[in-house]
Coordinates of C-alpha atoms and ligand atoms in Angstrom, one line a residue:
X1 CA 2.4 39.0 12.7
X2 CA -1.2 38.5 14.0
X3 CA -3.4 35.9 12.2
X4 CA -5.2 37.3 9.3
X5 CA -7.6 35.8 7.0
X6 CA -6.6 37.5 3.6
X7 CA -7.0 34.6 1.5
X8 CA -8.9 30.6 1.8
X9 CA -5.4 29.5 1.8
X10 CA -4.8 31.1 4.9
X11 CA -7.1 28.5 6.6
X12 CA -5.8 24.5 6.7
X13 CA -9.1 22.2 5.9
X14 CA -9.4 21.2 9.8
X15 CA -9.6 25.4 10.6
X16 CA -12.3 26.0 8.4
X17 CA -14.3 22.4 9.8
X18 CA -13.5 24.1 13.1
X19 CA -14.9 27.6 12.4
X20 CA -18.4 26.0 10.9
X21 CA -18.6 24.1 14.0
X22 CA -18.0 27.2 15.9
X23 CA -20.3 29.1 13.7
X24 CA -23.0 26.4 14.5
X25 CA -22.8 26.8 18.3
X26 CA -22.9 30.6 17.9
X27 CA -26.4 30.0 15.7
X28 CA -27.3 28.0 18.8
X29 CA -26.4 30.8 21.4
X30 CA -26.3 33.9 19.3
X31 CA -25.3 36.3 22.7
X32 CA -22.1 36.5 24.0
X33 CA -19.9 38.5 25.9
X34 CA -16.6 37.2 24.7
X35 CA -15.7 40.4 23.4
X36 CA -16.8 43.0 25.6
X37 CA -13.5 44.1 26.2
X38 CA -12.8 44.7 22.2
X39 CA -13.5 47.0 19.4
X40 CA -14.0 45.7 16.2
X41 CA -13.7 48.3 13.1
X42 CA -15.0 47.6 9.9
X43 CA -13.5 49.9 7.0
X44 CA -15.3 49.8 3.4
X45 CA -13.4 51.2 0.1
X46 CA -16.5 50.1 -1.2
X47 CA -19.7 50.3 -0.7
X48 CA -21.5 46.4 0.9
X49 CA -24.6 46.1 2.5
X50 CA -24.3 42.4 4.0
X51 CA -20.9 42.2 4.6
X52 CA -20.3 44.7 6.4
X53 CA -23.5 44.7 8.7
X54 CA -23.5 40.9 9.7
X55 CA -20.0 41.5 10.6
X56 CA -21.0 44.4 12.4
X57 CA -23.5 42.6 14.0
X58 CA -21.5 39.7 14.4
X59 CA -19.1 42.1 16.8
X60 CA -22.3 43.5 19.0
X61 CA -23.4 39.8 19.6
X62 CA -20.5 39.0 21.0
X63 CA -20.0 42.3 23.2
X64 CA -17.8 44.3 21.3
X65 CA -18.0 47.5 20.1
X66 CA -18.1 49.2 16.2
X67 CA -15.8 52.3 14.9
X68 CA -15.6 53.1 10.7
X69 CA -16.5 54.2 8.1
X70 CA -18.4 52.6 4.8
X71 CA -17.1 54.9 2.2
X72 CA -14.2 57.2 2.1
X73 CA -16.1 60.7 1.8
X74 CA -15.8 61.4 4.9
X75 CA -12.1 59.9 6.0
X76 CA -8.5 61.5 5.8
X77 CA -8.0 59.1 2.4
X78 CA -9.8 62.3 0.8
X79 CA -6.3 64.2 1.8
X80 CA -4.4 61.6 0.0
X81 CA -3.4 59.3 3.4
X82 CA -2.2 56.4 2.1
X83 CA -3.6 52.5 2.9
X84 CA -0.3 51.8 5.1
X85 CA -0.8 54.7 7.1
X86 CA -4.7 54.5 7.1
X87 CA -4.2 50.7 8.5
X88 CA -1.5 52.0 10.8
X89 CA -3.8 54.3 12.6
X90 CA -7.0 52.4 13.0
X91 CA -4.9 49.0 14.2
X92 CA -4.1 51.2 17.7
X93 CA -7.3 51.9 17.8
X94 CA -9.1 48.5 17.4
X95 CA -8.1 44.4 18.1
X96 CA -9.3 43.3 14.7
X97 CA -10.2 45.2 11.5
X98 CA -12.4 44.0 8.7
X99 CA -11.4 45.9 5.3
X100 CA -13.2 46.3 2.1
X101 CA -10.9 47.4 -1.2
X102 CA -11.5 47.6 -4.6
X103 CA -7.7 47.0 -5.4
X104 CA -6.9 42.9 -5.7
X105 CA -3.9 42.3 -2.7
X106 CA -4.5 45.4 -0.7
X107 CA -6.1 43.1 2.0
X108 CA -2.5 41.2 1.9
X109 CA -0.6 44.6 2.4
X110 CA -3.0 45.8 4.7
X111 CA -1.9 42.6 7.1
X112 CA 1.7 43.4 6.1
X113 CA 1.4 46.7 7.9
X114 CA -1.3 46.1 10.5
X115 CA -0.7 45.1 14.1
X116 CA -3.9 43.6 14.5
X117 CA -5.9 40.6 12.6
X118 CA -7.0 41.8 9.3
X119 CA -10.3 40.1 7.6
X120 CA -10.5 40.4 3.7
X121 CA -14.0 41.1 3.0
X122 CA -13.3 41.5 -0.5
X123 CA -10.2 43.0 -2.5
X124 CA -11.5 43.7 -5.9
X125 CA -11.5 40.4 -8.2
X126 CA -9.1 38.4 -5.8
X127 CA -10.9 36.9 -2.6
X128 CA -14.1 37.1 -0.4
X129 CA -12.9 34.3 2.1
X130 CA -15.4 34.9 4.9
X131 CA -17.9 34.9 2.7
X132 CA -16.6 31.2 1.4
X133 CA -16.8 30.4 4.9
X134 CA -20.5 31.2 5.0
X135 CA -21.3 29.3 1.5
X136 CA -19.6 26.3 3.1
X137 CA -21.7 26.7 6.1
X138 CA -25.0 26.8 4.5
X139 CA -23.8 23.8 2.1
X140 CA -22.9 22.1 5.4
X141 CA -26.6 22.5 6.2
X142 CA -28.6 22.3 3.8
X143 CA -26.9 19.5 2.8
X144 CA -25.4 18.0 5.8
X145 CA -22.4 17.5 4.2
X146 CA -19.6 18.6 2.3
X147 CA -18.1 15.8 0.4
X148 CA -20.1 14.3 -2.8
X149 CA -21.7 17.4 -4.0
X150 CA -22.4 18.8 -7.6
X151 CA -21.6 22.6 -7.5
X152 CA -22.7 24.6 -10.4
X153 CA -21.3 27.9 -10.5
X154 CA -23.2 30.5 -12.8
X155 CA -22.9 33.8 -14.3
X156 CA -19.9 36.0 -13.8
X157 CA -16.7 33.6 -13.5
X158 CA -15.0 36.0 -14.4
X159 CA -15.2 39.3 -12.0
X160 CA -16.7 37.5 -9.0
X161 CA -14.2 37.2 -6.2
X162 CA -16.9 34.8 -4.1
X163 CA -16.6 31.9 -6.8
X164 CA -12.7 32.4 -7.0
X165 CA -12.8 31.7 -3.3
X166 CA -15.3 29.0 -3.1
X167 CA -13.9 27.0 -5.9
X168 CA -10.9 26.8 -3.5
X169 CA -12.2 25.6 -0.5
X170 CA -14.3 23.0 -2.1
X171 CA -11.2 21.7 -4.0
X172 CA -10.5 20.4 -0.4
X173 CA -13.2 18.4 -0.6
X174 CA -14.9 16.1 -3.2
X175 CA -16.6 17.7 -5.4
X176 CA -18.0 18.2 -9.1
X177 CA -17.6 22.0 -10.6
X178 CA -19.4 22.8 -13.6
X179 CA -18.9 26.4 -14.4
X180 CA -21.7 28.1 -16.2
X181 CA -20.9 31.1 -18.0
X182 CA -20.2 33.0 -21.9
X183 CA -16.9 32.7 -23.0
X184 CA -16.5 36.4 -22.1
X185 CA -17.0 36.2 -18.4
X186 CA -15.6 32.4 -18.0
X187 CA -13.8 31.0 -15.2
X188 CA -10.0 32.4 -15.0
X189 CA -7.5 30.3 -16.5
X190 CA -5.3 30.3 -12.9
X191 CA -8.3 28.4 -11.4
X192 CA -8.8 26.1 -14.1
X193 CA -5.2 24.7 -13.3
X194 CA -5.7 25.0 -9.5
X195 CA -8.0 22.3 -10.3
X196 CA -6.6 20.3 -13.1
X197 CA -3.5 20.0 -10.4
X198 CA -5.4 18.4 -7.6
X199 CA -7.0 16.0 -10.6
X200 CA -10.5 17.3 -9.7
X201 CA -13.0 17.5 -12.3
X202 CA -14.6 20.1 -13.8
X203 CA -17.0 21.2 -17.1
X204 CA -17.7 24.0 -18.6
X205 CA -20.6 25.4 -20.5
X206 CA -22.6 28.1 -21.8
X207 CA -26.4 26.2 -21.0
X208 CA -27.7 26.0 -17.7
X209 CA -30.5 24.3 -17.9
X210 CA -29.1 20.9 -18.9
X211 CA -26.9 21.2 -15.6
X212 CA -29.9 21.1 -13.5
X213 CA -31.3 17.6 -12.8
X214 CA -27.6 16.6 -11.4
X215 CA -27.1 19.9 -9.4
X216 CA -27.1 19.8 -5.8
X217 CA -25.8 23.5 -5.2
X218 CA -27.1 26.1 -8.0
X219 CA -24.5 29.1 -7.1
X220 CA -25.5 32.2 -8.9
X221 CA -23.8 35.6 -9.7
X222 CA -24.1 38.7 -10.6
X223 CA -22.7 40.1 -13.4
X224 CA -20.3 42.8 -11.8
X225 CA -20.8 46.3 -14.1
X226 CA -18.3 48.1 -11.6
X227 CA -14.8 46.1 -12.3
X228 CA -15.8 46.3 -16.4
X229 CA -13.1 48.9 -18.6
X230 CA -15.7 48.8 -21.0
X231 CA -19.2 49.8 -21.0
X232 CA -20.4 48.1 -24.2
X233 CA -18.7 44.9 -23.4
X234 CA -21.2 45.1 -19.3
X235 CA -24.3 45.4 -22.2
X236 CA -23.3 41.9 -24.3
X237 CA -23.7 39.9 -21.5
X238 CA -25.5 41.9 -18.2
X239 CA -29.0 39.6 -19.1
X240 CA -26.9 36.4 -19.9
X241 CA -29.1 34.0 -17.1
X242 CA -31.9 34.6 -15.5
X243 CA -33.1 31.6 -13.7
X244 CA -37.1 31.3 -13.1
X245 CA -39.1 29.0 -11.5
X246 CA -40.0 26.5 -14.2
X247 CA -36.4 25.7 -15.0
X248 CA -36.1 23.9 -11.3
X249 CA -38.3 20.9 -12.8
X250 CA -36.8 18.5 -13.0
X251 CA -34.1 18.7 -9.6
X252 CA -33.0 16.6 -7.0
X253 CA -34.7 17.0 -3.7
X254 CA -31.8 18.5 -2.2
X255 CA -31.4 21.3 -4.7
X256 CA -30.8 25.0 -3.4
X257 CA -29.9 27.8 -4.9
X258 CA -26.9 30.5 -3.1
X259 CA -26.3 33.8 -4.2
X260 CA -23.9 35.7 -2.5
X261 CA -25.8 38.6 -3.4
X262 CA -27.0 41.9 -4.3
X263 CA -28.9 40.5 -7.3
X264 CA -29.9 42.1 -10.4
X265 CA -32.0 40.4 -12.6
X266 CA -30.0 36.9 -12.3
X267 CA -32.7 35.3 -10.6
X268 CA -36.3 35.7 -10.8
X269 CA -38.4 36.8 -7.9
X270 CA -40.4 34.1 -8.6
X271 CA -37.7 31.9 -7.0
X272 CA -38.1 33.4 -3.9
X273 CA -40.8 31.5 -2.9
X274 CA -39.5 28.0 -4.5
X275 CA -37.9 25.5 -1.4
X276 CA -34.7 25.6 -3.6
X277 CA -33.9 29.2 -3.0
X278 CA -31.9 29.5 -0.1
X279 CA -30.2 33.2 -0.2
X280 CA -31.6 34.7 2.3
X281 CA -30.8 31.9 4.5
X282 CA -27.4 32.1 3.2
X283 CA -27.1 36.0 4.4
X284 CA -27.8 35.3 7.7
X285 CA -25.6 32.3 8.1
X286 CA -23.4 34.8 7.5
X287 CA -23.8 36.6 10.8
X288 CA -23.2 33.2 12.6
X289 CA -19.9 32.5 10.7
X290 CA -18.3 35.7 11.3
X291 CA -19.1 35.6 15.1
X292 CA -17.0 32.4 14.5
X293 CA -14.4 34.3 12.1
X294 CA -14.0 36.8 14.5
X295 CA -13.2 34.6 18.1
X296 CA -11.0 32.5 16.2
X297 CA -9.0 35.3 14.7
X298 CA -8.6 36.7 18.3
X299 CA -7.8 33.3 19.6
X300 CA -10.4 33.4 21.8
X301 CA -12.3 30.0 20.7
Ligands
LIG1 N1 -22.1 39.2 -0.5 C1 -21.6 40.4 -0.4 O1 -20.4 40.6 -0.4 O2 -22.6 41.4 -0.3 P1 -22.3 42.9 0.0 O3 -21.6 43.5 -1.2 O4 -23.6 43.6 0.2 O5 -21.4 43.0 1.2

């Protein structure tokens, strides 16, 4: 079976220190023609605006070319294909296929079936795991390391698949979680153990702002309306933080703020101009790392 990257886990610690470095070279040279012999498809369930252009983009910088599709509309899955056969096809028609799906584990069964590297690039509440790659990388440099760091995680625990990942990759290396969130969107149980079991610590509360001044990464969240059974329950808690400007003061120097985003109304706009926000950044970090995602999948770094 090729090598996939479904899940963190599928990564040892040294692979995902060597895809940052890689992902830092590719910042460095951003054109390549590594690829130009490959095709690259990207397949979205569900509808993503970063994800699935800065791995688009990622492909064209290094001299492959793009087939998909970004929402099923317009694909045989309208007939009724299934996912196996679906994956089936398009892995004889491209080297590497990045897949979006609302269902948790259909990433895992699409590598199962595919004879071509599949990327996860998100199964419903499961795992984001290129996008943990990118958080790590702008931790890396915004903070020029990844060892001895506060991480405050904020908002929807729950639901989001990008903190589930994080959390796991940063279990790897020493850090301080303090999870941030209503009891109704807190973090999962399952993780809660994954860290009790590797004796790291961890806190949880429903107040941000006392979490500040010690906070060296703020990570915020969305609330996410779409994997909710029940309207009402989205309403309780869809305005639950909203950070603004004058809760930075006081923070440490090295403060800054990720979002994997889109965001709603979790953080201010007034933010945007603080030095602690560093989204944006963040986003197109992400185009370096999946350069780096990409070679290393294809063995070809
Ligand atoms: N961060 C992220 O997954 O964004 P998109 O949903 O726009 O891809």
């Amino acid at each position: 079976m090729p090598k996939s990257l479904i899940s963190i886990h599928d990564l040892a610690k040294e692979e995902m220190l060597h895809i940052l470095d890689l992902a830092a070279q590719f910042e460095q040279n951003p054109a390549s023609s590594l690829l130009n012999d490959k095709v690259i498809a990207t397949i979205f369930f569900e509808p993503s605006t970063r994800t699935r252009l800065s791995f688009e983009t990622a492909a064209n910088r290094l001299g492959a070319r793009v087939i998909g599709f970004s929402e099923t509309g317009s694909t045989s899955v309208t007939k009724g294909e299934s996912l196996k056969d679906t994956i089936k096809m398009v892995s004889h028609y491209a080297d590497l296929i990045v897949i979006r799906h609302p269902l948790d584990g259909s990433a895992r069964y699409a590598s199962e079936v595919s004879s071509v590297p599949i990327v996860n690039a998100g199964d419903g509440t499961n795992q984001h795991p290129s996008q943990t790659l990118l958080d790590m990388y702008s931790i890396l440099k915004t903070q020029q390391s990844l060892d001895g760091l506060q991480l405050t995680m904020v908002g929807d625990l729950k639901y989001g698949r990008t903190v589930h990942s994080l959390l796991q990759a940063m279990a790897l290396f020493d850090t301080r979680f303090i999870f941030v969130a209503p009891p109704e969107l807190a973090m999962p149980s399952e993780y809660k153990q994954f860290l009790h079991h590797r004796n790291l610590i961890f806190k949880e509360s429903r107040d941000l702002l006392p979490h500040i001044p010690d906070t060296d990464i703020l990570y915020m969240t969305r609330v996410q309306a779409e994997r909710f059974q029940d309207p009402m329950e989205y309403e309780k808690v869809k305005n639950v933080y909203a950070l603004t400007a004058s809760m930075l003061q006081p923070c440490k120097p090295n403060l800054k703020i990720l979002h994997p985003l889109p965001r709603v109304n979790e953080i201010a706009t007034d933010v945007d101009d603080t030095p602690q926000a560093y989204y944006f950044e963040q986003a197109r970090n992400g185009v370096y790392t999946r350069m780096a995602i990409i070679a290393f999948l294809l063995g070809l770094k």
